[in-house]
Amino acid sequence: MMSEAHEPQTTVADMWFDPLCPWAWITSRWLVEVEKVRPVTVRWRVMSLAVLNAGRELPDGYQELMERSWAAVRVCTAAEQRFGPEVLGPLYTAIGTRFHNRGEAQDTATLKAALAEAGLPEELVEAADSTEYDEPLRASHAEAMKLVGEDVGTPVVRVEGVSFFGPVVSPAPRGEEAGKLWDGVRAVAGTDGFFELKRTRTRDPIFD
């Protein structure tokens, strides 16, 4: 008697992101590809570059970027709090495509268009200039930092009890190449005592 074939068990991978970060955006598009070629489901979470860099000495011009970064992540948090975490994926895709692939202005008009595309009320854009949802935003950010420490940024990924910053890659691998990177990252990150593997970036973020 032949045994029944069983579907591989789905693995949940959490990814914390700030919508303004181009490197996190590329990592997220890689994970979307991974979902197609591996039994992986991504669960999207928010973190904040502004919270991360609060009180730090920043290069010239970087402070303005941090101040601007509040809007998108606050809107994402408001959407998650009001409609559940499942709305974050479509909303992040709508925002990230506009900010990074299309180079649209990182302003409330763009956020409003992204909300509409994701099927969410445009009134959520009011959260961009409000502190109403900062407490859950900071709590989500703190959860990510507790996993990986304070000397890294976005993105943070957690899978099966292993957490890490990155990977930082440009452009995002596609198809089976995305799956191979996933396999390798899991193997390296899951090695007891492993902490860091890095080299200087020699290219800018590539969006496609």
XYZ file of N, CA and C in Angstrom:
624
model
N 0.847 -1.193 0.000
C 0.000 0.000 0.000
C 0.886 1.247 0.000
N 0.635 2.129 -0.928
C 1.454 3.332 -1.061
C 1.064 4.339 0.015
N 2.074 4.956 0.583
C 1.807 5.986 1.585
C 1.382 7.271 0.894
N 0.544 8.019 1.579
C 0.068 9.279 1.021
C 1.173 10.322 1.058
N 1.233 11.134 -0.009
C 2.196 12.233 -0.043
C 1.687 13.358 0.850
N 2.580 13.933 1.590
C 2.211 15.016 2.494
C 2.864 16.314 2.031
N 2.074 17.367 2.098
C 2.627 18.681 1.785
C 3.629 19.076 2.879
N 4.748 19.707 2.507
C 5.691 20.150 3.533
C 5.048 21.174 4.458
N 5.386 21.116 5.724
C 4.825 22.025 6.696
C 5.301 23.452 6.425
N 4.362 24.382 6.480
C 4.690 25.778 6.207
C 5.422 26.400 7.386
N 6.481 27.114 7.072
C 7.262 27.832 8.068
C 6.870 29.304 8.046
N 6.678 29.881 9.218
C 6.356 31.305 9.323
C 7.637 32.097 9.558
N 7.853 33.108 8.741
C 8.992 34.015 8.909
C 8.455 35.413 9.190
N 8.857 35.988 10.300
C 8.480 37.364 10.624
C 9.526 38.308 10.054
N 9.066 39.390 9.421
C 9.999 40.423 8.974
C 9.532 41.778 9.468
N 10.416 42.454 10.207
C 10.155 43.815 10.677
C 10.726 44.801 9.660
N 9.946 45.816 9.320
C 10.351 46.765 8.280
C 9.963 48.189 8.649
N 10.703 49.134 8.106
C 10.287 50.526 8.039
C 10.083 50.812 6.554
N 8.895 51.284 6.153
C 8.605 51.459 4.722
C 9.575 52.376 3.993
N 10.262 53.256 4.722
C 11.152 54.208 4.073
C 12.506 53.605 3.689
N 12.869 52.465 4.273
C 14.196 51.897 4.053
C 14.266 51.132 2.730
N 15.117 51.564 1.799
C 15.193 50.868 0.501
C 15.774 49.462 0.623
N 16.692 49.256 1.551
C 17.290 47.924 1.706
C 16.289 46.940 2.275
N 15.475 47.393 3.223
C 14.416 46.530 3.746
C 13.415 46.187 2.648
N 13.148 47.140 1.776
C 12.213 46.894 0.678
C 12.725 45.773 -0.228
N 14.000 45.808 -0.556
C 14.561 44.758 -1.407
C 14.496 43.410 -0.695
N 14.830 43.385 0.592
C 14.733 42.138 1.353
C 13.308 41.614 1.351
N 12.346 42.505 1.476
C 10.942 42.080 1.476
C 10.536 41.478 0.145
N 11.037 42.028 -0.955
C 10.690 41.473 -2.274
C 11.368 40.108 -2.461
N 12.530 39.942 -1.864
C 13.163 38.624 -1.863
C 12.293 37.619 -1.117
N 11.777 38.005 0.048
C 10.938 37.090 0.816
C 9.638 36.765 0.091
N 9.102 37.714 -0.644
C 7.910 37.429 -1.464
C 8.233 36.356 -2.500
N 9.439 36.411 -3.060
C 9.879 35.371 -3.995
C 10.068 34.037 -3.275
N 10.619 34.083 -2.072
C 10.826 32.855 -1.298
C 9.502 32.138 -1.068
N 8.451 32.898 -0.816
C 7.133 32.297 -0.598
C 6.678 31.459 -1.797
N 7.174 31.793 -2.978
C 6.766 31.073 -4.192
C 7.503 29.753 -4.373
N 8.692 29.629 -3.784
C 9.532 28.458 -4.072
C 9.870 27.636 -2.837
N 9.457 28.087 -1.664
C 9.673 27.352 -0.423
C 8.384 27.399 0.392
N 8.148 26.407 1.272
C 6.937 26.419 2.105
C 7.061 27.434 3.239
N 7.080 28.697 2.862
C 7.304 29.797 3.806
C 6.166 30.802 3.669
N 5.672 31.276 4.796
C 4.706 32.366 4.831
C 5.305 33.508 5.634
N 5.310 34.689 5.044
C 5.891 35.858 5.710
C 4.816 36.572 6.518
N 5.163 36.902 7.741
C 4.294 37.684 8.610
C 4.968 39.041 8.802
N 4.297 40.095 8.345
C 4.906 41.423 8.306
C 4.714 42.148 9.628
N 5.778 42.821 10.078
C 5.773 43.547 11.342
C 6.407 44.923 11.115
N 6.095 45.881 11.986
C 6.639 47.227 11.815
C 7.750 47.512 12.817
N 8.728 48.283 12.373
C 9.741 48.865 13.238
C 10.010 50.268 12.713
N 10.820 51.031 13.408
C 10.954 52.443 13.052
C 12.397 52.897 13.047
N 12.841 53.443 11.928
C 14.164 54.045 11.847
C 14.276 55.255 12.776
N 13.182 56.002 12.927
C 13.204 57.175 13.793
C 13.406 56.773 15.247
N 12.718 55.722 15.675
C 12.889 55.228 17.044
C 14.298 54.673 17.217
N 14.761 53.932 16.231
C 16.089 53.322 16.297
C 17.190 54.352 16.468
N 17.065 55.489 15.763
C 18.137 56.488 15.739
C 17.924 57.648 16.693
N 16.893 57.581 17.515
C 16.628 58.656 18.467
C 17.798 58.822 19.424
N 18.275 60.064 19.550
C 19.363 60.361 20.467
C 20.747 60.054 19.940
N 20.848 59.573 18.707
C 22.154 59.236 18.139
C 22.712 60.413 17.335
N 24.034 60.477 17.238
C 24.676 61.441 16.350
C 24.496 60.949 14.915
N 23.869 61.784 14.088
C 23.556 61.371 12.721
C 24.288 62.253 11.717
N 24.613 61.703 10.532
C 25.260 62.511 9.490
C 24.364 63.664 9.052
N 24.971 64.671 8.436
C 24.217 65.823 7.945
C 23.103 65.370 7.013
N 21.914 65.894 7.225
C 20.782 65.574 6.367
C 20.014 64.335 6.776
N 20.609 63.531 7.647
C 19.961 62.273 8.021
C 18.835 62.502 9.015
N 18.953 63.573 9.827
C 17.915 63.860 10.809
C 16.590 64.165 10.123
N 16.661 64.898 9.009
C 15.433 65.213 8.260
C 14.777 63.938 7.743
N 15.599 62.993 7.307
C 15.074 61.716 6.836
C 14.373 60.970 7.956
N 14.958 60.992 9.149
C 14.350 60.313 10.291
C 12.996 60.936 10.640
N 12.930 62.256 10.608
C 11.673 62.932 10.905
C 10.609 62.579 9.866
N 11.028 62.476 8.615
C 10.092 62.141 7.546
C 9.636 60.687 7.632
N 10.458 59.837 8.243
C 10.136 58.415 8.264
C 8.951 58.080 9.164
N 8.585 58.984 10.079
C 7.481 58.700 10.984
C 6.165 58.442 10.247
N 5.901 59.181 9.195
C 4.581 59.165 8.569
C 4.158 57.779 8.098
N 4.986 57.143 7.280
C 4.591 55.872 6.683
C 4.446 54.765 7.722
N 5.382 54.715 8.668
C 5.312 53.636 9.649
C 4.142 53.842 10.609
N 3.795 55.090 10.880
C 2.610 55.353 11.701
C 1.329 54.933 10.977
N 1.262 55.202 9.690
C 0.091 54.786 8.915
C -0.014 53.258 8.890
N 1.104 52.588 8.710
C 1.097 51.115 8.723
C 0.633 50.584 10.075
N 1.114 51.190 11.140
C 0.722 50.741 12.477
C -0.758 50.980 12.721
N -1.253 52.129 12.295
C -2.679 52.418 12.448
C -3.529 51.389 11.701
N -3.118 51.048 10.487
C -3.851 50.052 9.704
C -3.839 48.691 10.400
N -2.678 48.308 10.925
C -2.576 47.027 11.630
C -3.453 47.009 12.877
N -3.444 48.094 13.636
C -4.216 48.141 14.871
C -5.718 48.127 14.607
N -6.138 48.736 13.542
C -7.577 48.834 13.266
C -8.121 47.663 12.463
N -7.301 47.073 11.603
C -7.827 46.048 10.696
C -7.087 44.716 10.776
N -6.100 44.615 11.638
C -5.409 43.345 11.820
C -4.099 43.271 11.054
N -3.192 42.380 11.484
C -1.860 42.297 10.877
C -1.859 41.838 9.430
N -2.941 41.187 8.999
C -2.972 40.685 7.622
C -3.006 41.803 6.588
N -3.331 43.035 6.983
C -3.374 44.132 6.006
C -1.987 44.711 5.754
N -1.012 44.372 6.591
C 0.311 44.987 6.445
C 1.006 44.606 5.149
N 0.889 43.354 4.726
C 1.542 42.921 3.490
C 1.105 43.723 2.282
N -0.199 43.754 1.991
C -0.661 44.546 0.841
C -0.347 46.030 0.961
N -0.452 46.577 2.181
C -0.177 48.006 2.349
C 1.301 48.305 2.149
N 2.164 47.476 2.708
C 3.607 47.672 2.530
C 3.978 47.576 1.052
N 3.384 46.629 0.342
C 3.653 46.499 -1.090
C 3.226 47.762 -1.837
N 2.052 48.273 -1.503
C 1.555 49.474 -2.181
C 2.433 50.684 -1.887
N 2.846 50.835 -0.626
C 3.704 51.968 -0.265
C 5.096 51.814 -0.866
N 5.686 50.639 -0.688
C 7.051 50.422 -1.159
C 7.200 50.548 -2.657
N 6.222 50.054 -3.398
C 6.271 50.176 -4.855
C 6.287 51.638 -5.269
N 5.489 52.439 -4.589
C 5.438 53.872 -4.912
C 6.715 54.594 -4.489
N 7.155 54.345 -3.263
C 8.335 55.045 -2.756
C 9.603 54.663 -3.516
N 9.796 53.370 -3.733
C 11.089 52.881 -4.202
C 11.118 52.583 -5.704
N 10.192 51.784 -6.190
C 10.210 51.446 -7.618
C 9.828 52.638 -8.497
N 8.827 53.383 -8.083
C 8.333 54.485 -8.910
C 8.946 55.824 -8.540
N 9.582 55.914 -7.396
C 10.203 57.164 -6.980
C 9.212 58.271 -6.693
N 8.011 57.918 -6.253
C 7.009 58.929 -5.938
C 7.361 59.643 -4.632
N 6.786 60.803 -4.449
C 7.053 61.598 -3.253
C 6.663 60.824 -2.002
N 7.492 60.928 -0.991
C 7.209 60.243 0.273
C 6.368 61.170 1.143
N 5.121 61.376 0.696
C 4.241 62.315 1.380
C 2.873 61.693 1.608
N 1.977 62.459 2.207
C 0.664 61.921 2.560
C -0.187 61.602 1.330
N 0.013 62.320 0.239
C -0.745 62.016 -0.978
C -0.404 60.615 -1.479
N 0.863 60.275 -1.458
C 1.284 58.943 -1.878
C 0.772 57.888 -0.913
N 0.808 58.183 0.375
C 0.295 57.232 1.364
C -1.207 57.020 1.194
N -1.911 58.068 0.871
C -3.356 57.954 0.664
C -3.653 57.068 -0.549
N -2.882 57.215 -1.608
C -3.064 56.377 -2.794
C -2.751 54.913 -2.474
N -1.726 54.691 -1.664
C -1.364 53.330 -1.282
C -2.462 52.695 -0.437
N -3.040 53.450 0.475
C -4.142 52.944 1.291
C -5.323 52.529 0.413
N -5.639 53.356 -0.567
C -6.745 53.035 -1.467
C -6.462 51.751 -2.240
N -5.230 51.597 -2.721
C -4.877 50.388 -3.465
C -4.991 49.147 -2.593
N -4.645 49.286 -1.316
C -4.693 48.153 -0.396
C -6.103 47.899 0.143
N -7.072 48.686 -0.311
C -8.449 48.494 0.125
C -8.722 48.985 1.532
N -7.945 49.969 1.965
C -8.076 50.507 3.313
C -8.597 51.941 3.264
N -9.254 52.395 4.326
C -9.802 53.757 4.329
C -8.694 54.805 4.212
N -8.896 55.748 3.332
C -7.901 56.794 3.134
C -7.739 57.663 4.378
N -8.742 57.647 5.250
C -8.659 58.455 6.478
C -7.529 58.000 7.400
N -7.014 56.790 7.185
C -5.889 56.315 7.986
C -4.648 57.184 7.807
N -4.605 57.959 6.725
C -3.455 58.829 6.484
C -3.317 59.884 7.584
N -4.386 60.137 8.316
C -4.332 61.101 9.409
C -3.357 60.659 10.501
N -3.093 59.353 10.566
C -2.156 58.837 11.573
C -0.721 59.293 11.302
N -0.448 59.751 10.085
C 0.920 60.159 9.719
C 1.454 61.247 10.636
N 0.585 62.138 11.089
C 1.006 63.267 11.928
C 0.496 63.144 13.363
N 0.147 61.909 13.753
C -0.416 61.691 15.075
C 0.444 60.726 15.882
N 0.441 60.906 17.194
C 1.158 59.975 18.077
C 0.226 58.897 18.641
N -0.996 58.827 18.120
C -2.014 57.929 18.684
C -1.556 56.474 18.716
N -0.822 56.052 17.678
C -0.432 54.643 17.584
C 1.056 54.426 17.866
N 1.697 55.432 18.482
C 3.136 55.296 18.731
C 3.457 54.220 19.770
N 2.561 53.991 20.719
C 2.837 52.976 21.743
C 2.955 51.579 21.143
N 1.979 51.112 20.331
C 2.154 49.797 19.702
C 3.296 49.766 18.692
N 3.568 50.905 18.033
C 4.701 50.970 17.119
C 6.008 50.754 17.881
N 6.165 51.444 18.978
C 7.383 51.296 19.777
C 7.496 49.885 20.366
N 6.376 49.303 20.723
C 6.399 47.940 21.270
C 6.845 46.938 20.214
N 6.353 47.091 18.991
C 6.760 46.204 17.907
C 8.229 46.381 17.589
N 8.674 47.634 17.566
C 10.091 47.924 17.330
C 10.962 47.298 18.418
N 10.534 47.456 19.665
C 11.307 46.920 20.790
C 11.409 45.400 20.710
N 10.361 44.748 20.237
C 10.405 43.294 20.092
C 11.492 42.880 19.116
N 11.598 43.607 17.999
C 12.649 43.300 17.018
C 14.032 43.523 17.608
N 14.220 44.643 18.306
C 15.530 44.950 18.864
C 15.934 43.962 19.957
N 14.957 43.454 20.693
C 15.241 42.460 21.723
C 15.800 41.186 21.098
N 15.403 40.916 19.867
C 15.844 39.694 19.179
C 17.269 39.798 18.656
N 17.657 40.998 18.202
C 18.941 41.115 17.487
C 19.917 42.123 18.089
N 19.487 42.912 19.070
C 20.371 43.908 19.644
C 20.199 45.272 19.003
N 20.830 46.270 19.599
C 20.620 47.663 19.204
C 21.566 48.167 18.116
N 22.542 47.368 17.694
C 23.539 47.869 16.747
C 23.227 47.490 15.305
N 21.992 47.129 15.031
C 21.559 46.856 13.661
C 20.285 47.646 13.384
N 19.772 47.537 12.167
C 18.574 48.293 11.801
C 17.525 47.417 11.164
N 16.876 47.959 10.150
C 15.839 47.236 9.454
C 16.394 46.704 8.131
N 16.060 45.506 7.709
C 15.042 44.631 8.273
C 15.577 43.668 9.325
N 14.668 43.185 10.162
C 14.945 42.093 11.088
C 14.045 40.928 10.698
N 14.618 39.742 10.627
C 13.862 38.544 10.251
C 13.976 37.523 11.374
N 12.873 36.867 11.690
C 12.854 35.779 12.668
C 12.203 34.556 12.042
N 12.852 33.419 12.166
C 12.284 32.167 11.660
C 12.707 31.028 12.566
N 11.736 30.300 13.063
C 11.959 29.115 13.889
C 12.957 29.371 15.016
N 12.758 30.467 15.720
C 13.574 30.758 16.883
C 14.915 31.405 16.593
N 15.231 31.632 15.321
C 16.480 32.280 14.929
C 16.147 33.664 14.354
N 16.883 34.676 14.798
C 16.629 36.040 14.342
C 17.923 36.671 13.852
N 17.793 37.569 12.857
C 18.974 38.203 12.290
C 18.585 39.482 11.571
N 19.561 40.357 11.371
C 19.408 41.555 10.556
C 19.745 41.195 9.111
N 18.929 41.690 8.172
C 19.207 41.445 6.759
C 18.402 40.278 6.222
N 18.880 39.646 5.145
C 20.123 39.957 4.439
C 20.020 41.249 3.618
N 21.157 41.925 3.473
C 21.244 43.114 2.636
C 21.724 42.662 1.268
N 20.878 42.819 0.263
C 21.179 42.294 -1.065
C 20.584 43.231 -2.109
N 21.223 43.330 -3.264
C 20.724 44.197 -4.327
C 21.196 43.665 -5.679
N 20.260 43.347 -6.584
C 18.805 43.367 -6.425
C 18.308 42.112 -5.721
N 16.994 41.999 -5.539
C 16.413 40.819 -4.909
C 16.524 39.620 -5.846
N 17.054 38.493 -5.360
C 17.075 37.285 -6.194
C 15.653 36.837 -6.521
N 15.508 36.193 -7.655
C 14.193 35.734 -8.099
C 14.188 34.219 -8.239
N 12.978 33.645 -8.186
C 12.812 32.214 -8.431
C 13.663 31.361 -7.507
N 14.246 30.319 -8.062
C 15.025 29.383 -7.261
C 16.256 30.035 -6.640
N 16.778 31.093 -7.260
C 17.901 31.808 -6.653
C 17.486 32.416 -5.307
N 16.243 32.880 -5.222
C 15.730 33.379 -3.948
C 15.661 32.256 -2.928
N 15.230 31.081 -3.381
C 15.158 29.931 -2.494
C 16.523 29.494 -1.997
N 17.520 29.525 -2.864
C 18.890 29.144 -2.456
C 19.426 30.101 -1.402
N 19.178 31.404 -1.583
C 19.632 32.360 -0.583
C 18.933 32.107 0.746
N 17.650 31.811 0.701
C 16.898 31.500 1.915
C 17.507 30.291 2.635
N 17.780 29.249 1.883
C 18.374 28.054 2.486
C 19.706 28.385 3.154
N 20.523 29.183 2.462
C 21.833 29.532 2.991
C 21.751 30.423 4.211
N 20.868 31.412 4.167
C 20.720 32.327 5.298
C 20.250 31.566 6.530
N 19.305 30.671 6.351
C 18.816 29.886 7.490
C 19.920 29.007 8.067
N 20.719 28.414 7.181
C 21.795 27.536 7.651
C 22.836 28.321 8.443
N 23.226 29.487 7.922
C 24.240 30.296 8.588
C 23.695 30.880 9.885
N 22.524 31.504 9.825
C 21.966 32.161 11.003
C 21.648 31.166 12.109
N 21.342 29.936 11.730
C 20.996 28.924 12.720
C 22.190 28.230 13.335
N 23.400 28.578 12.914
C 24.612 27.975 13.472
C 24.908 28.572 14.838
N 25.046 27.735 15.834
C 25.297 28.213 17.184
C 26.584 29.047 17.239
N 26.475 30.225 17.805
C 27.634 31.095 17.945
C 27.913 31.982 16.762
N 27.126 31.851 15.683
C 27.361 32.708 14.519
C 26.750 34.087 14.757
N 27.496 35.153 14.418
C 27.007 36.507 14.633
C 27.037 37.385 13.393
N 28.077 37.314 12.573
C 28.193 38.333 11.544
C 28.939 37.817 10.321
N 28.472 38.264 9.152
C 29.125 38.012 7.874
C 28.848 39.249 7.036
N 29.904 39.983 6.646
C 29.644 41.287 6.035
C 30.776 41.693 5.107
N 30.424 42.502 4.073
C 31.424 43.163 3.251
C 30.877 44.518 2.819
N 31.750 45.408 2.382
C 31.342 46.753 2.004
C 30.434 46.708 0.783
N 29.340 47.475 0.840
C 28.421 47.530 -0.302
C 29.065 48.300 -1.448
N 28.989 47.753 -2.641
C 29.589 48.380 -3.824
C 28.547 48.757 -4.868
N 27.265 48.655 -4.523
C 26.201 49.089 -5.419
C 25.059 49.665 -4.621
N 24.292 50.520 -5.267
C 23.118 51.111 -4.656
C 21.949 50.132 -4.720
N 20.872 50.427 -3.981
C 19.687 49.575 -4.101
C 19.170 49.535 -5.539
N 18.888 48.334 -6.019
C 18.355 48.135 -7.365
C 16.942 47.600 -7.239
N 15.981 48.340 -7.760
C 14.577 47.956 -7.699
C 14.133 47.491 -9.078
N 13.384 46.397 -9.103
C 12.851 45.932 -10.394
C 11.470 45.359 -10.203
